[in-house]
């Protein structure tokens, strides 16, 4: 009896355990089923999402929008290249055998072949013909490839011709090469119809989107570049540029007192340019704000055209507006209606929805790499130390436009081995090359090393090449830009970073309002003011040559500790004190004190170009005198 009761108790005690185990098993099974169901749902959702993106990229659209842009872009390129051919300062000045002394090259195309000038003429004309064929859509693929190769080659031959506009033209011509912009409004399409050939009348939508993406990037990254101290706080360089435009200055002086006009102009155009670049891409994408975006683009680019005279770029950018109009809207424009393709094969003949096509893997990889590069390359200046607007490292290919108003003065010093140092004055380059060289560290290094090689080939002995180079950025005082103690012939050209560039001095030592006051007082006395600054213990040795239009030059200390040495006499110049300087001799300006920098001004009765010549220094102002 006791044994039976014990057995019953044991079964009752183990039953809940078995029930719990069974429940756990069932729960696990249920959870497993739910987990599998969730995974299936996620896969289906992921597939639906990817299918949605793929459907959006591959849906068929009328190619008329792309065709019209192709026509306008090709026509603009014909004008651009023919003007270059007819202009004497392009082919003769850049590519003649005897002038200039050298051609500057990109680091990734150092050994590119420089053809004789007769061949260069043919290259330019062939590029113009390619642009014309691209515009009318005849032999489209060949025309796109030839224009891309020839236009790229022309720009690789001479880096001094670099321009963000030309970079954009190369990218757009590449996009023409990989898209089908000749399926409408082209001779190719017309000839195919005449021959009765079956011709595809639509293009996948990604071909339109990739053009829109490129224009959006150009605008948006331009706005990011404008988000800097000079634009936000000082209104520069717009303050300097637009105040010189007489109609703009007169209009501003009607609205505000004349003394406030420069600042109002600077802040208006700086803020306006930044806001325009930042929002215009979004406005063009939006159907609601697109009409207003079109008006803004026309106003913005027409202003640039008449103020800065920057060639075909404003017209090309206004032509890109057509890319943001929906294809079905373009097809309704009366002048283009006959060229529209109304067939949108969203359904098959039996009424079933057409299957979504896919991008082939090589094309998808190409587009992915292109988009990634365009998104990342403009940020490469973060890899370099210092302010990119000062060092210029990572400045190019980044849509950094309309940011710097800069003046540079340069003295080249060559010391033969065992000989005395001399000032080099034989700059056998043209004005465009000079303007680009004095603002591009890579070209500075190319030129210095070219001088070193030339001296070695001529005399058989090496020589050091140093640069006494000062730069004024956005109306700041001239500051040392290149370390004058470095022999640039010994610098590694292939180094990632240029440590021989001097660090920009802090703005805390610059009183811009005081500089403006000094300029106005000098103007009342019939003089001009050129400002300089240097760090403690810095020495600026220069001369004031006689025989030129400069006859009355003095030095005024603006801030810090400044002394002047004439022959062997050291003369301290307290702040606010003006010291006359002798014409026809050397003098040294020494910055001292404990502060980060000292600032002084030269007051001269001649133009900046003549003043720079008197100091035996080269600048664009002095270059343009001859």
XYZ file of C-alpha atoms in Angstrom:
626
model
C 0.000 0.000 0.000
C 2.742 2.386 0.919
C 4.604 1.440 -2.262
C 1.548 2.196 -4.430
C 1.035 5.580 -2.758
C 4.706 6.416 -3.300
C 4.393 5.519 -6.977
C 1.344 7.729 -7.368
C 3.111 10.609 -5.638
C 6.130 10.149 -7.929
C 3.966 10.251 -11.063
C 2.177 13.328 -9.772
C 5.489 14.980 -8.958
C 7.033 14.275 -12.367
C 3.934 15.227 -14.385
C 4.379 18.986 -13.983
C 8.012 18.596 -15.021
C 6.945 16.760 -18.138
C 4.250 19.356 -18.831
C 6.780 22.160 -18.451
C 9.223 20.375 -20.744
C 6.499 19.824 -23.321
C 5.400 23.444 -23.060
C 8.961 24.623 -23.515
C 9.338 22.421 -26.566
C 6.140 23.742 -28.034
C 7.161 27.301 -27.261
C 10.520 26.771 -28.903
C 8.842 25.296 -31.939
C 6.452 28.232 -32.079
C 9.295 30.714 -31.709
C 11.229 28.913 -34.413
C 8.281 29.123 -36.769
C 7.854 32.824 -35.951
C 11.567 33.437 -36.448
C 11.505 31.717 -39.809
C 8.425 33.707 -40.748
C 10.130 36.944 -39.702
C 13.192 36.030 -41.750
C 11.007 35.307 -44.743
C 9.216 38.631 -44.254
C 12.538 40.471 -43.984
C 13.823 38.793 -47.126
C 10.612 39.612 -48.939
C 10.734 43.190 -47.645
C 14.384 43.490 -48.672
C 13.599 42.028 -52.050
C 10.640 44.376 -52.446
C 12.800 47.342 -51.473
C 15.617 46.405 -53.842
C 13.057 45.644 -56.513
C 11.548 49.081 -55.894
C 14.911 50.793 -56.325
C 15.688 48.717 -59.376
C 12.288 49.478 -60.845
C 12.855 53.185 -60.307
C 16.287 53.074 -61.968
C 15.273 50.899 -64.891
C 11.829 52.215 -65.717
C 11.595 53.451 -69.282
C 11.417 57.202 -69.947
C 11.377 59.385 -73.023
C 14.990 60.323 -73.951
C 14.013 63.749 -75.292
C 15.153 65.497 -72.090
C 18.647 64.048 -72.401
C 18.704 64.689 -76.136
C 17.961 68.401 -75.741
C 20.687 68.763 -73.123
C 23.084 66.876 -75.418
C 22.334 69.337 -78.208
C 22.844 72.407 -75.984
C 25.999 71.088 -74.331
C 27.607 70.105 -77.645
C 26.828 73.523 -79.125
C 28.349 75.260 -76.097
C 31.498 73.145 -76.444
C 31.833 74.077 -80.112
C 31.731 77.754 -79.136
C 34.164 77.161 -76.276
C 36.785 75.377 -78.389
C 36.501 77.592 -81.478
C 37.038 80.647 -79.263
C 40.153 78.955 -77.875
C 41.421 78.232 -81.398
C 40.874 81.813 -82.534
C 42.370 83.310 -79.376
C 46.093 83.995 -79.601
C 46.740 83.398 -75.893
C 45.693 79.727 -75.914
C 47.433 77.595 -78.531
C 50.372 79.869 -79.355
C 50.927 80.930 -75.760
C 50.555 77.499 -74.169
C 51.762 75.017 -76.761
C 54.312 76.673 -79.057
C 57.724 74.996 -79.177
C 59.601 78.116 -78.099
C 57.169 79.687 -75.660
C 56.425 79.117 -72.872
C 59.538 77.710 -71.289
C 57.659 74.697 -69.942
C 54.232 73.197 -69.633
C 52.910 72.446 -66.169
C 51.490 68.961 -65.650
C 49.352 67.060 -63.176
C 51.245 64.691 -60.902
C 49.313 61.764 -62.404
C 50.190 62.821 -65.983
C 53.757 64.075 -65.732
C 55.034 62.398 -68.892
C 52.144 63.183 -71.194
C 53.277 63.864 -74.754
C 53.437 67.489 -75.822
C 52.836 67.530 -79.598
C 54.223 70.155 -81.998
C 52.043 73.222 -82.335
C 50.892 72.148 -85.815
C 49.514 68.912 -84.347
C 47.954 70.830 -81.457
C 45.922 72.874 -83.954
C 44.509 69.674 -85.409
C 43.709 68.335 -81.947
C 41.688 71.447 -81.100
C 39.811 71.374 -84.402
C 39.129 67.633 -84.044
C 37.758 68.307 -80.567
C 35.477 71.017 -81.990
C 34.235 68.649 -84.704
C 33.568 65.959 -82.087
C 31.541 68.446 -80.063
C 29.551 69.349 -83.169
C 28.810 65.690 -83.936
C 27.817 65.179 -80.319
C 25.449 68.132 -80.515
C 23.604 66.888 -83.626
C 23.737 63.272 -82.458
C 25.626 61.827 -85.442
C 27.972 58.884 -84.834
C 27.064 59.546 -81.230
C 29.182 56.936 -79.463
C 32.288 57.763 -81.485
C 31.712 61.505 -81.038
C 31.294 61.103 -77.266
C 34.469 59.034 -76.954
C 36.571 61.310 -79.167
C 35.406 64.490 -77.412
C 36.082 62.951 -73.993
C 39.605 61.843 -74.974
C 40.581 64.988 -76.860
C 39.190 67.498 -74.365
C 40.775 65.597 -71.480
C 44.094 65.448 -73.324
C 44.056 69.191 -74.049
C 43.606 69.912 -70.342
C 46.218 67.385 -69.253
C 48.821 69.044 -71.492
C 48.767 72.218 -69.383
C 47.721 72.206 -65.747
C 47.668 76.000 -65.639
C 44.437 75.695 -67.625
C 42.707 73.827 -64.786
C 39.230 75.026 -64.054
C 36.305 73.509 -62.186
C 34.256 74.239 -65.299
C 36.512 72.120 -67.508
C 36.462 69.338 -64.934
C 32.660 69.357 -65.093
C 32.748 69.263 -68.902
C 34.941 66.148 -68.778
C 32.586 64.419 -66.334
C 29.541 65.282 -68.429
C 31.210 63.989 -71.596
C 31.947 60.726 -69.778
C 28.280 60.437 -68.837
C 27.340 60.946 -72.472
C 29.603 58.053 -73.362
C 27.828 55.584 -71.069
C 24.276 56.759 -71.796
C 22.007 56.756 -74.837
C 21.283 60.435 -75.370
C 20.962 59.949 -79.138
C 17.709 57.986 -79.104
C 15.766 61.138 -79.854
C 16.384 64.496 -81.521
C 19.482 63.170 -83.321
C 20.690 62.303 -86.789
C 21.399 58.767 -85.635
C 17.742 58.283 -84.716
C 16.547 59.940 -87.923
C 18.791 57.787 -90.127
C 17.662 54.652 -88.319
C 14.026 55.573 -88.997
C 14.766 56.206 -92.677
C 16.377 52.794 -92.977
C 13.421 51.150 -91.287
C 15.557 49.769 -88.492
C 13.968 48.835 -85.202
C 15.139 51.523 -82.834
C 14.631 51.632 -79.074
C 12.545 54.703 -78.284
C 13.115 54.943 -74.532
C 16.004 54.898 -72.075
C 16.223 53.599 -68.507
C 15.624 56.329 -65.949
C 19.065 55.958 -64.352
C 20.538 57.704 -67.383
C 18.582 60.825 -66.473
C 19.221 60.457 -62.747
C 23.010 60.225 -63.129
C 23.087 63.588 -64.910
C 20.872 65.111 -62.228
C 23.136 63.666 -59.554
C 26.226 65.250 -61.117
C 24.687 68.715 -61.303
C 23.353 68.376 -57.745
C 26.855 67.478 -56.521
C 28.351 70.510 -58.268
C 25.930 72.857 -56.516
C 25.788 71.153 -53.106
C 29.523 70.706 -52.588
C 30.029 74.272 -53.748
C 27.839 75.372 -50.844
C 29.774 73.231 -48.349
C 33.024 74.854 -49.507
C 31.520 78.311 -48.898
C 30.792 77.482 -45.249
C 33.977 79.076 -43.921
C 35.098 81.930 -41.697
C 35.813 84.407 -44.463
C 32.404 84.036 -46.037
C 30.374 83.927 -42.808
C 32.155 86.573 -40.743
C 34.012 88.827 -43.189
C 31.904 88.578 -46.348
C 35.043 87.865 -48.359
C 35.945 87.519 -51.170
C 32.593 88.871 -52.422
C 33.217 92.123 -50.579
C 36.385 92.660 -52.618
C 35.039 91.471 -55.955
C 31.570 92.965 -56.140
C 32.440 96.336 -54.607
C 34.604 96.953 -57.681
C 31.565 96.587 -59.958
C 30.361 100.154 -60.367
C 26.603 99.502 -60.901
C 26.488 97.249 -57.823
C 28.423 99.783 -55.746
C 26.197 102.661 -56.816
C 23.044 100.693 -56.063
C 24.318 99.756 -52.607
C 25.216 103.367 -51.817
C 21.654 104.390 -52.644
C 20.344 101.982 -50.011
C 22.904 102.360 -47.202
C 25.517 104.992 -46.255
C 28.670 104.735 -48.437
C 30.860 103.595 -45.533
C 28.644 100.551 -45.018
C 28.275 99.679 -48.701
C 31.312 97.341 -48.936
C 30.156 95.250 -45.962
C 26.551 95.112 -47.150
C 27.664 94.028 -50.620
C 30.015 91.418 -49.193
C 27.516 89.833 -46.816
C 24.682 89.946 -49.355
C 26.575 88.113 -52.078
C 28.392 85.747 -49.689
C 25.191 84.665 -47.966
C 23.265 84.667 -51.230
C 25.815 82.474 -52.997
C 25.962 80.004 -50.123
C 22.189 79.735 -49.766
C 21.730 79.463 -53.520
C 24.205 76.600 -53.885
C 22.804 74.812 -50.844
C 19.117 74.875 -51.770
C 19.067 75.029 -55.557
C 19.636 71.304 -56.057
C 16.717 70.461 -53.789
C 14.545 73.086 -55.491
C 15.270 71.651 -58.929
C 14.367 68.149 -57.743
C 11.108 69.338 -56.176
C 8.183 69.757 -58.569
C 6.735 72.425 -56.282
C 9.795 74.685 -56.108
C 11.265 73.870 -59.527
C 9.887 76.960 -61.355
C 11.357 79.238 -58.696
C 14.625 77.281 -58.948
C 14.762 77.935 -62.676
C 14.360 81.682 -62.116
C 17.100 81.677 -59.483
C 19.535 79.765 -61.689
C 19.028 82.193 -64.558
C 19.571 85.176 -62.281
C 22.605 83.668 -60.576
C 24.423 82.514 -63.697
C 23.654 85.639 -65.703
C 25.143 87.702 -62.868
C 28.291 85.552 -62.947
C 28.499 85.927 -66.712
C 28.353 89.721 -66.738
C 30.489 90.261 -63.614
C 33.231 87.646 -64.005
C 33.214 86.891 -67.765
C 33.723 83.156 -67.226
C 33.036 81.893 -70.723
C 30.496 79.178 -71.472
C 30.038 77.876 -67.928
C 26.979 80.010 -66.981
C 25.241 79.005 -70.208
C 25.979 75.314 -69.685
C 24.629 75.482 -66.141
C 21.464 77.213 -67.350
C 21.112 74.475 -69.977
C 21.225 71.814 -67.235
C 17.802 73.035 -66.080
C 16.263 70.927 -68.836
C 17.504 67.800 -67.032
C 15.215 68.484 -64.083
C 12.040 68.812 -66.131
C 10.022 65.595 -66.191
C 10.296 63.790 -69.550
C 6.543 63.784 -70.078
C 6.539 67.571 -69.625
C 9.367 68.119 -72.098
C 7.502 66.029 -74.663
C 4.607 68.502 -74.493
C 6.697 71.547 -75.408
C 5.367 72.646 -78.833
C 8.816 73.041 -80.411
C 9.833 69.540 -79.264
C 6.548 67.694 -79.489
C 7.335 66.094 -82.845
C 10.522 64.562 -81.419
C 8.848 62.982 -78.372
C 8.402 59.249 -77.989
C 5.017 58.582 -76.415
C 5.547 54.843 -75.958
C 6.067 53.970 -72.316
C 5.927 50.130 -72.189
C 4.690 49.783 -68.627
C 2.340 46.991 -69.682
C 2.560 44.268 -72.259
C 0.094 43.661 -75.074
C -1.903 41.159 -73.032
C -2.364 43.702 -70.244
C 0.129 42.144 -67.852
C 2.598 44.364 -66.077
C 6.011 44.293 -67.681
C 8.760 42.654 -65.665
C 11.311 44.896 -63.994
C 14.667 44.771 -65.755
C 17.961 44.853 -63.889
C 21.235 46.668 -64.289
C 24.011 44.364 -65.384
C 26.703 43.940 -62.751
C 29.528 45.725 -64.614
C 27.299 48.758 -65.234
C 26.062 48.766 -61.646
C 29.669 48.574 -60.405
C 30.683 51.441 -62.699
C 27.846 53.665 -61.525
C 28.504 52.783 -57.875
C 32.205 53.686 -58.200
C 31.379 56.922 -60.015
C 28.823 58.052 -57.432
C 31.110 57.077 -54.535
C 34.054 58.985 -56.009
C 31.968 62.108 -56.580
C 30.763 61.981 -52.978
C 34.178 61.394 -51.363
C 36.795 63.172 -53.497
C 35.636 66.697 -52.501
C 36.488 65.849 -48.878
C 40.046 64.696 -49.544
C 41.447 68.025 -48.283
C 40.709 66.703 -44.773
C 43.672 64.373 -45.268
C 46.060 67.346 -45.308
C 46.983 69.542 -42.331
C 46.031 73.188 -42.279
C 43.401 75.312 -43.986
C 42.842 74.167 -47.576
C 42.194 77.768 -48.689
C 45.705 78.623 -47.523
C 47.690 75.505 -48.438
C 45.620 74.688 -51.578
C 46.272 70.989 -50.939
C 43.154 69.080 -51.966
C 41.615 72.222 -53.441
C 41.104 70.981 -56.993
C 38.431 68.548 -58.238
C 36.337 69.513 -55.206
C 33.944 72.208 -56.466
C 35.702 74.826 -54.353
C 34.660 77.824 -56.448
C 34.607 81.568 -55.802
C 36.372 81.304 -52.438
C 39.718 83.087 -52.692
C 40.738 86.577 -53.693
C 44.500 86.348 -53.498
C 47.590 88.379 -54.279
C 51.035 86.793 -54.305
C 54.476 88.385 -54.601
C 57.486 86.276 -55.465
C 61.246 86.616 -55.560
C 63.217 83.649 -56.935
C 66.724 83.249 -55.544
C 69.269 81.009 -57.300
C 72.618 80.197 -55.712
C 75.083 78.276 -57.919
C 77.371 75.864 -56.151
C 80.237 77.920 -54.806
C 78.785 81.153 -56.186
C 76.795 84.172 -55.051
C 73.008 84.180 -54.848
C 71.189 86.064 -57.612
C 67.579 87.106 -58.211
C 66.065 85.206 -61.141
C 63.960 87.353 -63.476
C 63.639 85.278 -66.661
C 60.082 83.971 -66.298
C 59.477 82.478 -69.752
C 55.831 81.622 -69.119
C 52.602 83.312 -70.088
C 50.232 85.327 -67.908
C 47.808 82.435 -67.320
C 50.657 80.173 -66.256
C 52.045 82.834 -63.939
C 48.634 83.456 -62.367
C 48.135 79.736 -61.733
C 51.714 79.018 -60.666
C 51.857 81.579 -57.868
C 48.705 80.111 -56.306
C 49.423 76.366 -56.736
C 52.159 74.735 -54.612
C 52.550 71.849 -57.052
C 53.307 74.235 -59.918
C 55.654 76.268 -57.722
C 57.639 73.120 -57.070
C 57.616 72.158 -60.755
C 58.955 75.568 -61.721
C 61.666 75.650 -59.060
C 62.886 72.188 -60.012
C 62.744 73.154 -63.691
C 65.063 76.094 -62.936
C 67.426 73.786 -61.082
C 67.570 71.322 -63.996
C 68.033 74.170 -66.476
C 70.978 75.574 -64.537
C 72.577 72.135 -64.328
C 72.159 71.529 -68.075
C 73.517 74.987 -68.947
C 76.493 75.258 -66.594
C 77.154 71.653 -65.636
C 76.959 72.481 -61.930
C 73.961 72.282 -59.552
C 72.279 75.296 -58.014
C 69.868 75.797 -55.141
C 66.515 77.479 -55.780
C 64.720 79.251 -52.940
C 61.570 81.351 -52.992
C 60.837 84.486 -51.000
C 57.081 84.247 -51.457
C 54.317 86.174 -49.695
C 50.581 85.710 -50.087
C 47.559 87.864 -49.252
C 44.376 85.815 -48.877
C 40.999 87.557 -48.997
C 42.317 91.042 -48.272
C 44.607 90.007 -45.400
C 48.142 91.377 -45.102
C 50.839 89.598 -47.088
C 52.239 86.659 -45.108
C 55.053 84.257 -45.852
C 53.712 81.345 -47.848
C 56.884 79.404 -48.667
C 59.747 78.722 -46.278
C 62.620 80.773 -47.803
C 65.281 78.546 -46.222
C 64.232 75.435 -48.197
C 66.056 74.541 -51.400
C 63.125 73.372 -53.507
C 65.362 71.415 -55.894
C 65.971 68.926 -53.084
C 62.278 68.522 -52.145
C 60.580 65.217 -52.943
C 58.020 66.087 -55.592
C 56.023 62.930 -54.884
C 55.605 63.654 -51.176
C 51.972 63.473 -50.044
C 52.188 66.769 -48.143
C 54.274 69.929 -48.687
C 55.834 70.781 -45.292
C 57.717 73.710 -46.847
C 54.484 75.735 -46.878
C 54.311 78.194 -44.001
C 51.375 78.126 -41.566
C 48.887 80.972 -41.885
C 49.154 83.493 -39.061
C 46.094 84.008 -36.827
C 43.517 86.673 -37.621
C 43.538 87.755 -33.980
C 46.453 90.070 -34.780
C 44.662 91.720 -37.727
C 42.424 94.747 -37.252
C 40.589 94.877 -40.576
C 38.761 98.094 -39.738
C 42.091 99.778 -38.948
C 43.452 98.573 -42.289
C 40.468 100.130 -44.051
C 41.041 103.403 -42.188
C 44.708 103.472 -43.202
C 43.789 102.814 -46.826
C 41.352 105.729 -46.824
C 43.907 108.094 -45.255
C 46.563 107.000 -47.747
C 44.109 107.551 -50.596
C 43.488 111.093 -49.406
C 47.273 111.678 -49.597
C 47.502 110.238 -53.116
C 49.074 107.002 -51.914
C 48.252 103.314 -51.653
C 48.817 100.954 -48.719
C 50.270 97.438 -48.956
C 50.059 95.470 -45.678
C 52.488 92.820 -44.448
C 52.686 90.669 -41.334
C 55.262 88.263 -39.957
C 55.816 86.125 -36.885
C 58.307 87.121 -34.136
C 61.954 87.072 -35.279
C 60.837 87.059 -38.891
C 62.928 89.224 -41.222
C 61.800 90.634 -44.555
C 64.776 91.787 -46.624
C 63.918 93.802 -49.698
C 64.977 96.718 -51.850
C 63.368 99.830 -53.266
C 64.922 100.384 -56.669
C 65.331 103.867 -58.065
C 64.379 104.930 -61.554
C 60.725 103.921 -61.450
C 57.511 105.774 -60.725
C 57.825 105.054 -56.992
C 59.485 108.047 -55.325
C 57.822 108.422 -51.937
C 57.603 105.255 -49.837
C 57.275 104.979 -46.078
C 56.618 102.242 -43.517
C 53.841 102.462 -40.921
C 53.585 100.042 -37.989
C 50.012 98.865 -37.509
C 50.420 96.457 -34.583
C 53.118 94.570 -32.725
C 56.849 95.226 -32.495
C 58.492 96.335 -35.760
C 61.999 97.642 -36.422
C 63.737 98.600 -39.660
C 67.424 98.142 -40.475
C 68.903 100.450 -43.122
C 72.549 99.625 -43.700
C 73.700 99.010 -40.103
C 71.249 101.289 -38.327
C 68.302 99.622 -36.507
C 65.319 101.914 -36.019
C 62.323 100.845 -33.917
C 59.011 101.967 -35.416
C 56.308 102.265 -32.724
C 52.672 101.546 -33.555
C 51.149 104.428 -35.495
C 54.556 105.846 -36.427
C 55.549 106.378 -40.072
C 59.189 105.985 -41.188
C 60.332 107.305 -44.622
C 62.396 104.769 -46.565
C 65.288 105.567 -48.906
C 64.860 104.789 -52.596
C 67.730 102.892 -54.165
C 68.869 100.599 -51.375
C 68.078 97.560 -49.268
C 66.337 97.523 -45.926
C 65.234 94.831 -43.487
C 61.968 94.748 -41.570
C 62.171 92.713 -38.371
C 59.113 91.553 -36.414
C 59.590 91.159 -32.675
C 57.603 91.059 -29.476
C 55.790 88.250 -27.713
C 52.611 88.247 -29.812
C 51.803 85.836 -32.617
C 52.584 88.409 -35.301
C 53.343 92.022 -36.143
C 51.661 94.024 -38.901
C 53.051 96.925 -40.906
C 52.101 98.825 -44.050
C 54.080 100.274 -46.942
C 52.600 103.598 -48.086
C 53.644 104.221 -51.708
C 52.816 106.798 -54.341
C 52.731 104.290 -57.212
C 50.555 101.374 -58.295
C 50.927 97.960 -56.611
C 52.546 96.565 -59.757
C 55.234 99.269 -59.845
C 55.769 98.913 -56.107
C 56.351 95.163 -56.485
C 58.782 95.791 -59.321
C 60.648 98.267 -57.121
C 61.027 95.511 -54.524
C 62.353 93.161 -57.276
C 59.353 90.896 -56.765
C 56.913 89.470 -59.280
C 53.139 89.612 -58.920
C 50.201 89.561 -61.329
C 50.007 93.339 -60.982
C 53.653 93.722 -61.996
C 53.358 91.042 -64.708
C 50.517 92.893 -66.407
C 52.671 96.017 -66.735
C 54.735 94.354 -69.473
